[in-house]
Short mmCIF file of C-alpha atoms in Angstrom, two decimals:
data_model
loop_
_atom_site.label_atom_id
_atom_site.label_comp_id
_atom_site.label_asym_id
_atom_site.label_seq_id
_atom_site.Cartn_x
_atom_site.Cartn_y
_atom_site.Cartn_z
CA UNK A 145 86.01 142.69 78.39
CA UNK A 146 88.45 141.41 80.64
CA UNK A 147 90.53 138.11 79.38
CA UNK A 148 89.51 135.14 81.45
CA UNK A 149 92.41 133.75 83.95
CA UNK A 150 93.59 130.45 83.87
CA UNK A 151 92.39 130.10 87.79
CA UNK A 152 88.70 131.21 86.91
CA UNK A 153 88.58 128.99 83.41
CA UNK A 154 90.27 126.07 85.85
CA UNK A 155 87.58 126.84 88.89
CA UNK A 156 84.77 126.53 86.05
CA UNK A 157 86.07 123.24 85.05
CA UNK A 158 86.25 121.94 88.56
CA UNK A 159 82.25 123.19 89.08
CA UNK A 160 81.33 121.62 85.31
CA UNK A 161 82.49 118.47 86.91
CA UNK A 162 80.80 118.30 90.49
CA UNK A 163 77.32 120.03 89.08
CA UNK A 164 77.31 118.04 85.90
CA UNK A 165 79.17 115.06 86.22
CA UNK A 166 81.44 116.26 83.25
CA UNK A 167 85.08 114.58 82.47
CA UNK A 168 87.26 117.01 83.37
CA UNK A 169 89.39 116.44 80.26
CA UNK A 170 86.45 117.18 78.04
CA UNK A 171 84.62 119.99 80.11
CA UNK A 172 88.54 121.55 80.47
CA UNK A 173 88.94 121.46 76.61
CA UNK A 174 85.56 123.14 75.84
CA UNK A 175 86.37 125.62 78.64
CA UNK A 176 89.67 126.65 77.18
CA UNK A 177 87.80 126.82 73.83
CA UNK A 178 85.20 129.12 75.31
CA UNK A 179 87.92 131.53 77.23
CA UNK A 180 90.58 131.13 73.93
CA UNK A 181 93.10 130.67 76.69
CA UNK A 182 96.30 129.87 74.66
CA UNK A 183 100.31 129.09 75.72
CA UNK A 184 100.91 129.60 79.41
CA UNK A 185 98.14 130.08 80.51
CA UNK A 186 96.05 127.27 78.93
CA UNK A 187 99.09 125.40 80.54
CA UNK A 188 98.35 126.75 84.20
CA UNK A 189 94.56 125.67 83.64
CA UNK A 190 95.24 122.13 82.43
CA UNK A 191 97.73 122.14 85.38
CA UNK A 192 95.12 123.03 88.11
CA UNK A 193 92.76 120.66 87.10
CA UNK A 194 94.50 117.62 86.43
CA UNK A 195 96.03 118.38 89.87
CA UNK A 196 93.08 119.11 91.57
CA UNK A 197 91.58 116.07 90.37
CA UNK A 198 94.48 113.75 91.13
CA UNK A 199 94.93 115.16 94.46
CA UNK A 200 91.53 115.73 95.92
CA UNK A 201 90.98 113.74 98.85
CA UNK A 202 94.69 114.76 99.83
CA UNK A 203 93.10 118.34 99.73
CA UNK A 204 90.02 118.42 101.24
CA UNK A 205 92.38 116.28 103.85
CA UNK A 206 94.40 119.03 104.10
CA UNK A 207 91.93 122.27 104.35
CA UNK A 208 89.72 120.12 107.05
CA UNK A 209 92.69 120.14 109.33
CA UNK A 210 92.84 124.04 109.00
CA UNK A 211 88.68 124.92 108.46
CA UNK A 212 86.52 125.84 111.08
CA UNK A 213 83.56 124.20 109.04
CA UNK A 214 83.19 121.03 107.33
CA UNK A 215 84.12 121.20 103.62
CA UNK A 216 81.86 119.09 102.09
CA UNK A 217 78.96 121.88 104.12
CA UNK A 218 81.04 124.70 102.30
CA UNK A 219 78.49 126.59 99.68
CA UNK A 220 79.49 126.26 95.88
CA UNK A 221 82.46 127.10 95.01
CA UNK A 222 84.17 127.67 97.87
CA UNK A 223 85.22 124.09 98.51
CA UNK A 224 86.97 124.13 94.73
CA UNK A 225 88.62 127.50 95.46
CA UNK A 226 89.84 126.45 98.38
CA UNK A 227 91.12 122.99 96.36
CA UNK A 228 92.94 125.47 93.85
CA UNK A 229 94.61 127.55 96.51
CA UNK A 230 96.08 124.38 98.61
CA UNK A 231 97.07 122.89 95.26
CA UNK A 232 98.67 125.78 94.21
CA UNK A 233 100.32 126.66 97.78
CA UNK A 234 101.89 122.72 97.67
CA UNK A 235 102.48 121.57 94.57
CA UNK A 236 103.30 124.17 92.06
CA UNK A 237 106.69 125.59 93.59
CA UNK A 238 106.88 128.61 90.87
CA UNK A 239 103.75 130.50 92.61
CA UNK A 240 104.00 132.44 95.24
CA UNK A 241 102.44 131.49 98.40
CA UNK A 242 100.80 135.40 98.28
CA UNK A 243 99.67 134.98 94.69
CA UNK A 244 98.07 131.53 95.18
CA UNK A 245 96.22 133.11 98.34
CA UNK A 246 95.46 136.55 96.88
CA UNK A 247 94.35 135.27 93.61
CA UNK A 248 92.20 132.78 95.34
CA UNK A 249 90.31 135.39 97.67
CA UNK A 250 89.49 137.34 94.55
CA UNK A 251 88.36 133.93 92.75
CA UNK A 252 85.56 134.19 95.89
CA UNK A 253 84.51 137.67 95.41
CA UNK A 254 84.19 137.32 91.85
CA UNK A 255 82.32 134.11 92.10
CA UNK A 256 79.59 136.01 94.22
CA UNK A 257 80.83 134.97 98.27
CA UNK A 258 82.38 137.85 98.98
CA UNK A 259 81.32 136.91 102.64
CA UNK A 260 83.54 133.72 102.64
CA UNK A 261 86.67 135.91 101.38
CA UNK A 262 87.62 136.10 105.29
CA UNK A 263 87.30 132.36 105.53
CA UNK A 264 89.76 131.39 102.31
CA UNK A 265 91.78 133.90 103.39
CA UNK A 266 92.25 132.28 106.70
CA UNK A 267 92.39 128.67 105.77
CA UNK A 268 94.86 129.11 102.85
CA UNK A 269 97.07 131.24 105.60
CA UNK A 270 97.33 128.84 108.01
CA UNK A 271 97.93 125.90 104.86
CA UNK A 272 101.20 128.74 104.26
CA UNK A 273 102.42 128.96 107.90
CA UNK A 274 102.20 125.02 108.08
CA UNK A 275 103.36 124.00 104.56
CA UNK A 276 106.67 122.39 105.71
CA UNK A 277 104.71 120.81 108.95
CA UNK A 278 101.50 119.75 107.14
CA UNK A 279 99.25 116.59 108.76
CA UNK A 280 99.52 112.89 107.08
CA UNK A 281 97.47 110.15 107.06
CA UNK A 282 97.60 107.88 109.78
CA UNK A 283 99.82 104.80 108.39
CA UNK A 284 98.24 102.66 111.19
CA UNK A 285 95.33 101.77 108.42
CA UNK A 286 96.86 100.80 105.22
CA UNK A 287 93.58 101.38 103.30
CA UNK A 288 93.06 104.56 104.22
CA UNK A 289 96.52 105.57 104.33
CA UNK A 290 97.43 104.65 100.32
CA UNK A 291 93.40 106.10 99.51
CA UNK A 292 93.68 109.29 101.52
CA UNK A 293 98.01 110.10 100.19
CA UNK A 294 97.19 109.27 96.51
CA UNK A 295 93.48 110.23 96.39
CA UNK A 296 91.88 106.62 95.45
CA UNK A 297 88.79 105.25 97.07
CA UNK A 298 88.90 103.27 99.76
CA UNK A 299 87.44 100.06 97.18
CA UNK A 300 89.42 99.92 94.78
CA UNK A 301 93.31 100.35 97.22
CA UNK A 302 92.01 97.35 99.27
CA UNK A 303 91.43 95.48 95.94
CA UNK A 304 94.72 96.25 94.57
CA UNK A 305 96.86 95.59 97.67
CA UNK A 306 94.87 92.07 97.23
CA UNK A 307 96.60 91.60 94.17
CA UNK A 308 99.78 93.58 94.32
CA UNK A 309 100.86 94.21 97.44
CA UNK A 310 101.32 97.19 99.44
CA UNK A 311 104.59 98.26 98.11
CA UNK A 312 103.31 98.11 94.27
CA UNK A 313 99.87 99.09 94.89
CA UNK A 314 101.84 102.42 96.30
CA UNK A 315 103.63 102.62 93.13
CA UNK A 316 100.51 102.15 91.32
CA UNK A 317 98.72 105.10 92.46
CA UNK A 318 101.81 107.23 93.03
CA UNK A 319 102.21 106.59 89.07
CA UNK A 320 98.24 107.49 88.41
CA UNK A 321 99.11 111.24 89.89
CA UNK A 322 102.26 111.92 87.23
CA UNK A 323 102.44 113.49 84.09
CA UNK A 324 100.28 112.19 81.46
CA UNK A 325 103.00 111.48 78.61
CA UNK A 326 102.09 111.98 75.17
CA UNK A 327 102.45 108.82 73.26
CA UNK A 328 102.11 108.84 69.19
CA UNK A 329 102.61 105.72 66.80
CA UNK A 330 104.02 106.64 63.16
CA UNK A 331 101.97 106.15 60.52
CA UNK A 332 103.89 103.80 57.99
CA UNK A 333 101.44 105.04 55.06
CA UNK A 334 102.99 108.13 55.42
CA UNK A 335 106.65 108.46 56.22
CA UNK A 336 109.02 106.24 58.91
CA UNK A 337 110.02 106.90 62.43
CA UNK A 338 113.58 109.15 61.98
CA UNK A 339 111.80 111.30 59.44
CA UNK A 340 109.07 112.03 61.72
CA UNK A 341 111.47 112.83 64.22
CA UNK A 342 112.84 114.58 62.00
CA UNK A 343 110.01 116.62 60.66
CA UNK A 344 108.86 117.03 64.73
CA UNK A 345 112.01 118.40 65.75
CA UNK A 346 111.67 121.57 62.62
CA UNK A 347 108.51 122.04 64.64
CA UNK A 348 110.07 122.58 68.02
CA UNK A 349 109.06 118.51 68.97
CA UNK A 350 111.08 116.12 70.74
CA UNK A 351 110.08 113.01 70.02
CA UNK A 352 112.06 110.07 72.16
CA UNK A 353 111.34 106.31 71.40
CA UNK A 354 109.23 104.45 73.97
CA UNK A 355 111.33 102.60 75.89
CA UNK A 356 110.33 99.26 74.54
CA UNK A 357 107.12 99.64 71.78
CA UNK A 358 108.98 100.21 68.56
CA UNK A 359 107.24 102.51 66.32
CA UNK A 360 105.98 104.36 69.21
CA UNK A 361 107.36 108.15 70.34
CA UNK A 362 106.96 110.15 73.72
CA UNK A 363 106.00 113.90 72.34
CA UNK A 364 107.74 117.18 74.16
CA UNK A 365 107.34 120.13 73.70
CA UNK A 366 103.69 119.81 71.56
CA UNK A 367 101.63 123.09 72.63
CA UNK A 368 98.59 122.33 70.68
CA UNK A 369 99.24 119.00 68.80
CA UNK A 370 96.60 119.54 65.99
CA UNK A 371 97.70 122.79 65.12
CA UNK A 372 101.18 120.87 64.12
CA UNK A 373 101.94 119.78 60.52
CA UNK A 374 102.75 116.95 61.14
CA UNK A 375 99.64 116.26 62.71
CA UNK A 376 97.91 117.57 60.00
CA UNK A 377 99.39 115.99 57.15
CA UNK A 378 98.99 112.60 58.89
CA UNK A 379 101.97 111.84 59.71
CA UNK A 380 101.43 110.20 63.29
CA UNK A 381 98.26 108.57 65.74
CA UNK A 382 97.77 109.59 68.97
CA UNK A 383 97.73 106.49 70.86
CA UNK A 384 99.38 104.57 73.88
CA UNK A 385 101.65 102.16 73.72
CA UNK A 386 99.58 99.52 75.53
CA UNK A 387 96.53 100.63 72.91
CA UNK A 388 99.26 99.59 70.20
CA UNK A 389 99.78 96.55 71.50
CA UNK A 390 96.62 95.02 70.64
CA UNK A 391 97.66 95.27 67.17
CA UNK A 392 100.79 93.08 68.47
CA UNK A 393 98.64 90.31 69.69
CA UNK A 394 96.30 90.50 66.37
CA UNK A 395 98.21 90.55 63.90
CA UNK A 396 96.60 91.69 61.06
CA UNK A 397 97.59 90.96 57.77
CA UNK A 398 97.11 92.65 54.33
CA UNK A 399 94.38 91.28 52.53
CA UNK A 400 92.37 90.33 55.56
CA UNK A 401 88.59 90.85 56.82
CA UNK A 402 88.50 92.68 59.97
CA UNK A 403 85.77 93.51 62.72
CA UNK A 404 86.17 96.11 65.15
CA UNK A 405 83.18 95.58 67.82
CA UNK A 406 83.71 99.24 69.39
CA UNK A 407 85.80 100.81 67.68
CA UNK A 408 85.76 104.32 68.39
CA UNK A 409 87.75 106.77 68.37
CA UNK A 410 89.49 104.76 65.79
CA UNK A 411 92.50 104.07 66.96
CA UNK A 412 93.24 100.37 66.93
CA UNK A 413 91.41 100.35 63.67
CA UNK A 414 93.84 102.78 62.11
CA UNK A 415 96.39 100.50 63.94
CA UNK A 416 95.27 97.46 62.28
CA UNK A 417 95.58 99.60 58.74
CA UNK A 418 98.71 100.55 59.29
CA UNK A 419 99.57 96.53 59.54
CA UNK A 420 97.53 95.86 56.49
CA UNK A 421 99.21 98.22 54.74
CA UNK A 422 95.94 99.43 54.15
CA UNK A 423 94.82 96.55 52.01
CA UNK A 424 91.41 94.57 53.10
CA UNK A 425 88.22 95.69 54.57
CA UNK A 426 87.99 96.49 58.19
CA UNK A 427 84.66 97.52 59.77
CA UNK A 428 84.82 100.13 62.44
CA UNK A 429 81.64 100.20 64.61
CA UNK A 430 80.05 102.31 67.28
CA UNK A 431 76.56 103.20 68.48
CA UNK A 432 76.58 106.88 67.79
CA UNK A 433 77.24 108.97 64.72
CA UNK A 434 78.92 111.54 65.68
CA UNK A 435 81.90 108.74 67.12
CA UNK A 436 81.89 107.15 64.12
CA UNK A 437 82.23 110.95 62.03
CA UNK A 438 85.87 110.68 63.92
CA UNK A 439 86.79 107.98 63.01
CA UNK A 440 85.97 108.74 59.60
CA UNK A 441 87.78 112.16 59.64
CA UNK A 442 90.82 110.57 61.12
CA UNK A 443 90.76 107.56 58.66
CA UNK A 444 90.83 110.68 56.11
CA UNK A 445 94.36 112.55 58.00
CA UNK A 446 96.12 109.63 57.69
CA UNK A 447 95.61 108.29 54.22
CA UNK A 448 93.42 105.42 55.24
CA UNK A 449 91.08 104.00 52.88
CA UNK A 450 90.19 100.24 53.66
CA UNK A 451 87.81 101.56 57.06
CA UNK A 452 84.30 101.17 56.90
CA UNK A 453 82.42 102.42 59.98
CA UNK A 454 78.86 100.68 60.98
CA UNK A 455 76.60 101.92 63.19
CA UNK A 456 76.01 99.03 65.25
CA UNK A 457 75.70 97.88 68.66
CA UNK A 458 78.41 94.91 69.58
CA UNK A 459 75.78 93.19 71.71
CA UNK A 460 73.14 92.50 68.61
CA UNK A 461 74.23 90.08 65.91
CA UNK A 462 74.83 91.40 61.96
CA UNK A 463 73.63 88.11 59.95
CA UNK A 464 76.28 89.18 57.00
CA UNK A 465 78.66 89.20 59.20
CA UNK A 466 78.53 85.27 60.54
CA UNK A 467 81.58 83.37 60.26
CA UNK A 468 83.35 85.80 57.82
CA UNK A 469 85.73 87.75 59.67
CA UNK A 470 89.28 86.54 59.91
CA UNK A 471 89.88 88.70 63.15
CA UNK A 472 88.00 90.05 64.97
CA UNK A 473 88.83 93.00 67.75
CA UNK A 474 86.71 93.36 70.93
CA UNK A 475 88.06 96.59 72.84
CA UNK A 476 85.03 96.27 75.55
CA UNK A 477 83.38 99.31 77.20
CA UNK A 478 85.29 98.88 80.60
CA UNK A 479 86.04 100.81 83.94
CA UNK A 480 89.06 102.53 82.89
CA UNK A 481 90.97 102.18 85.79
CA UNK A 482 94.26 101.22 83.77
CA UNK A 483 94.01 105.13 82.43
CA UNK A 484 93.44 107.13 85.57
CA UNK A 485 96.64 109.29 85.17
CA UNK A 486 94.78 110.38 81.62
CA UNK A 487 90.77 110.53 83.48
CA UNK A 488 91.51 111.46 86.87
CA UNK A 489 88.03 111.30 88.21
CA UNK A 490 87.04 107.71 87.06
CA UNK A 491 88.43 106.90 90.50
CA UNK A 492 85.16 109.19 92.17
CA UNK A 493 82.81 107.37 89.99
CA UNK A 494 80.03 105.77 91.62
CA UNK A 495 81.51 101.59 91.83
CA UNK A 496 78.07 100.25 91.17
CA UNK A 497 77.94 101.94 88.07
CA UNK A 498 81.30 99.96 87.00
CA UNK A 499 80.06 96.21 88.53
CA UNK A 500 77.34 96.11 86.28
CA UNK A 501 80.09 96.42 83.24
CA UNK A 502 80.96 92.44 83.02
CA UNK A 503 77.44 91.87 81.63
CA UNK A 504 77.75 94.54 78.83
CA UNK A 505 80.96 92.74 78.72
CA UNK A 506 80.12 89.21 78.33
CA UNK A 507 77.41 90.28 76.17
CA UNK A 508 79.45 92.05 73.08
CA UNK A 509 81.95 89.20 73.64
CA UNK A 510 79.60 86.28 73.14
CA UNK A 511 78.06 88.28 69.89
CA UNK A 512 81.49 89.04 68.32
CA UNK A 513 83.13 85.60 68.73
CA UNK A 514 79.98 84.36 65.69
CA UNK A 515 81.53 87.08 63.48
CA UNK A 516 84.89 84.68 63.81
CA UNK A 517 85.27 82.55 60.99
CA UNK A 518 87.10 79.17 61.54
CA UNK A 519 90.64 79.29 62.05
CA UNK A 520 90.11 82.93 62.65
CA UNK A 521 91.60 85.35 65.82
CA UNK A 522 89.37 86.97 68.36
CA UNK A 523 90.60 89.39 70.58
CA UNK A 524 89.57 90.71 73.76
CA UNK A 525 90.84 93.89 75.38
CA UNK A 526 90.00 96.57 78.26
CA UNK A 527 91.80 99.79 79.56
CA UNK A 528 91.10 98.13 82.69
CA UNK A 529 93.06 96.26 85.67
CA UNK A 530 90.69 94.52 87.24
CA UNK A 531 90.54 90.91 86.92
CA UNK A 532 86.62 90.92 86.81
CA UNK A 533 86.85 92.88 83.50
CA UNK A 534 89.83 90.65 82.26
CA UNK A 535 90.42 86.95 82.98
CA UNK A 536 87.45 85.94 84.35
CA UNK A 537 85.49 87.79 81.49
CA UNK A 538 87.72 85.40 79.01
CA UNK A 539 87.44 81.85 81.46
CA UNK A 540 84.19 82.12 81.68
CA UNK A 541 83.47 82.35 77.65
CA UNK A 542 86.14 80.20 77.27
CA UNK A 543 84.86 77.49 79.55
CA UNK A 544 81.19 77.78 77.32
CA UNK A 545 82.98 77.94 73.86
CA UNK A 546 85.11 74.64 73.28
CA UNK A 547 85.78 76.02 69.64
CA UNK A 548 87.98 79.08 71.16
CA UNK A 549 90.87 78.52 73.10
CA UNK A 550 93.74 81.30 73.99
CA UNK A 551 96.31 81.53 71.78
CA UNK A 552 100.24 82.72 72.43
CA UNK A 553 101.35 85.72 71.16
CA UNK A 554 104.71 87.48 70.88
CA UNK A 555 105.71 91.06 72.11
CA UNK A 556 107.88 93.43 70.24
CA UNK A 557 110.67 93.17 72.71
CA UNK A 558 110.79 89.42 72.48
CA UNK A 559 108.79 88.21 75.35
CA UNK A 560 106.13 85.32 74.74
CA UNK A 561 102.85 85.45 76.53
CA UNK A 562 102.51 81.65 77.17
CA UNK A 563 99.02 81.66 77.71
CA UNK A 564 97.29 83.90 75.52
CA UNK A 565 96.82 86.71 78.25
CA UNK A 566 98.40 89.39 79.89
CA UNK A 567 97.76 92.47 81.91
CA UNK A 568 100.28 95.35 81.59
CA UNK A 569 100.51 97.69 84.72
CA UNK A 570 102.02 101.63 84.03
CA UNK A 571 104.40 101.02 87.02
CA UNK A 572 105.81 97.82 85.58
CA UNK A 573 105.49 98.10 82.04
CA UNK A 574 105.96 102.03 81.18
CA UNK A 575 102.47 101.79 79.43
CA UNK A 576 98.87 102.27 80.67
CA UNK A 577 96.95 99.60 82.67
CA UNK A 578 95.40 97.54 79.95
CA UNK A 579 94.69 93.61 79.97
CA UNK A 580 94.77 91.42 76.05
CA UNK A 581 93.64 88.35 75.26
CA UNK A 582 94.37 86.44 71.92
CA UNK A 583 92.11 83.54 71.16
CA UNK A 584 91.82 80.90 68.20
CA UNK A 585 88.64 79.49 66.48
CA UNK A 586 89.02 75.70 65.63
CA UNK A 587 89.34 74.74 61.90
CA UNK A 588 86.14 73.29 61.43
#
């Protein structure tokens, strides 16, 4: 049988997504399962679709300036192969223009349009001859300028230059289409930071300390990063900086009672842990089993024994749990638009879908906040920059719940949030777009 290219397994990822409304990230790991593409080319794969995704309205931009026919009337998959060629022809300068066009032509034969070959031939030609010349947006319309350049809907740029600014809102989206970096936290149950440096670098790892989260590392050099020892043994979490900070503005303590509303996949939870020094009881909860089996297998890698997961929705109250918790964590089910550069197509989901999340919000909010005993923390967070999800989630409970109030909080590199609240932005703060709130029950 003949191995499976990274350009087919990449084209299959792109059609799992538009037929079946798959994530790319999860449809592209199954797919590189399912070919056992390995090394370079699982590297060219992840490469096409990431940059397909981050790039697509730029594209399609882009091949209707040279296409006789309107792409979106284009029959399946020509549109995507014609997405891969223009990405490849662009963006990836160690292809050759004849490869990326070649390769693609035989991507439409071998998908079954051996008709259209003429057609992708032709458009990804002329994308060739014009690649130093190729047309921009108009900059007349700022909207569709910053949406149509950095692939973001039209929505969600004119809400962000509402609250940035052009200029940052430009770096905002400019940042969503970079490299994803891989971020991992130390586990302190198991070794320090240098000696998992250390043991990263025998493994052909750099690891480089975030720029301003201690405990935190940006990985090189990984490959596959469960298939390290390291990994293995338990040695380090996969988790964001911003994701870490949570823990920051919770500060758990050994000893303590902890409640994590929606927990999965685990990772503030092992966070919290690793503050605890693994001593108390923390609850992990999520709706569905087979979440809550990760969080149990990765409470297992890293030497974690003080998690507890619950099957439990955060919206319907647990009578044991009343008043008994002295913190309680509340990462809400949220747009995601702080972690584009990680999901690339949140920004094509469907916006009504994410205006009806402040209800499901304000719902698991108002339940956890009983689980808070007096003189206990609650703590409100969202991979999310929108204030919607953020502030006016946390005014508006705050302004029916006189026994809350926000609470000050220190970050690691010295600065106090004031007020309780803060949203960090990846072009500001070298972390993804995520928003924290720290608030205090009244002593009774």
């Amino acid at each position: 049988m003949k191995p499976v290219t990274s350009r087919e397994c990449a084209l299959r990822v792109l059609q799992s997504v538009r037929s079946a409304a798959a994530w790319s990230d999860a449809a592209l790991k199954a797919q590189l399962e399912r070919d056992q593409l390995t090394g370079a080319e699982a590297a060219l794969a992840t490469r096409l679709v990431y940059g397909v995704m981050q790039n697509r309205m730029l594209l399609d931009f882009w091949i209707s300036a040279y296409c006789t026919q309107n792409p979106n009337h284009l029959q399946t998959p020509l549109l995507d192969i014609l997405r891969l060629g223009v990405y490849q022809i662009v963006f990836l300068d160690r292809i050759p223009d004849s490869a990326a066009v070649n390769e693609s032509v035989n991507l439409t034969r071998q998908f079954g349009r051996a008709q259209a070959a003429g057609l992708v031939n032709a458009v990804l030609r002329k994308v060739v001859q014009n690649k130093q010349n190729l047309p921009t947006p108009s900059c007349k319309d700022a909207v569709q300028y910053l949406s149509i350049t950095f692939s973001h809907p039209k929505w969600l740029v004119k809400q962000l230059i509402s609250i940035l600014g052009f200029e940052e809102t430009e770096a905002f989206l400019r940042t969503n289409n970079g490299a994803v970096p891989t971020i991992v936290q130390y586990n302190p149950l198991r070794t320090d930071g240098e000696n998992l440096v250390s043991r990263l670098s025998e493994e052909g790892v750099k690891a480089i300390p975030h720029s301003w989260v201690p405990g935190c590392f940006t990985l090189t050099g990984t490959g596959n990063l469960a298939a390290l020892k390291t990994f293995q043994n338990g040695d380090f979490l996969v988790q964001d900086a911003a994701a870490h900070l949570v823990t920051a503005a919770a500060q758990p303590l050994p000893g303590m009672r902890v409640i994590d509303v929606c927990a999965a996949p685990g990772g503030k939870s092992f966070a919290a842990a690793f503050a605890m020094q693994d001593q108390g009881e923390i609850f992990s909860c999520d709706l569905h089993e087979n979440k809550l089996k990760r969080i149990r297998e990765g409470a297992q890698r890293l030497g974690i024994r003080c998690i507890r997961t619950i099957a439990a929705d955060g919206r319907i109250a647990n009578p044991d749990w009343i008043g008994s918790a002295d913190l309680v964590i509340v990462d809400a089910p949220c747009s995601g638009l702080g972690i584009i550069r990680k999901k690339p197509d949140i920004r094509y989901k469907n916006p009504n879908e994410l205006f009806a999340l402040p209800v499901i919000q304000t719902a698991i909010l108002e339940n956890a906040a009983g689980y808070v005993k007096p003189g206990g923390t609650l703590v409100y967070s969202t991979c999310t920059i929108l204030p919607e999800e953020n502030q006016q989630i946390t005014d508006a409970f705050l302004a029916e719940h006189s026994e809350f109030s926000r609470e000050s909080f220190a970050l690691p590199d010295g600065r106090v949030v004031a007020d309780g609240q803060i949203t960090f932005w990846p072009q500001r703060d070298d972390v993804d777009g995520f928003y924290i709130c720290r608030m205090k029950r009244r002593q009774n």
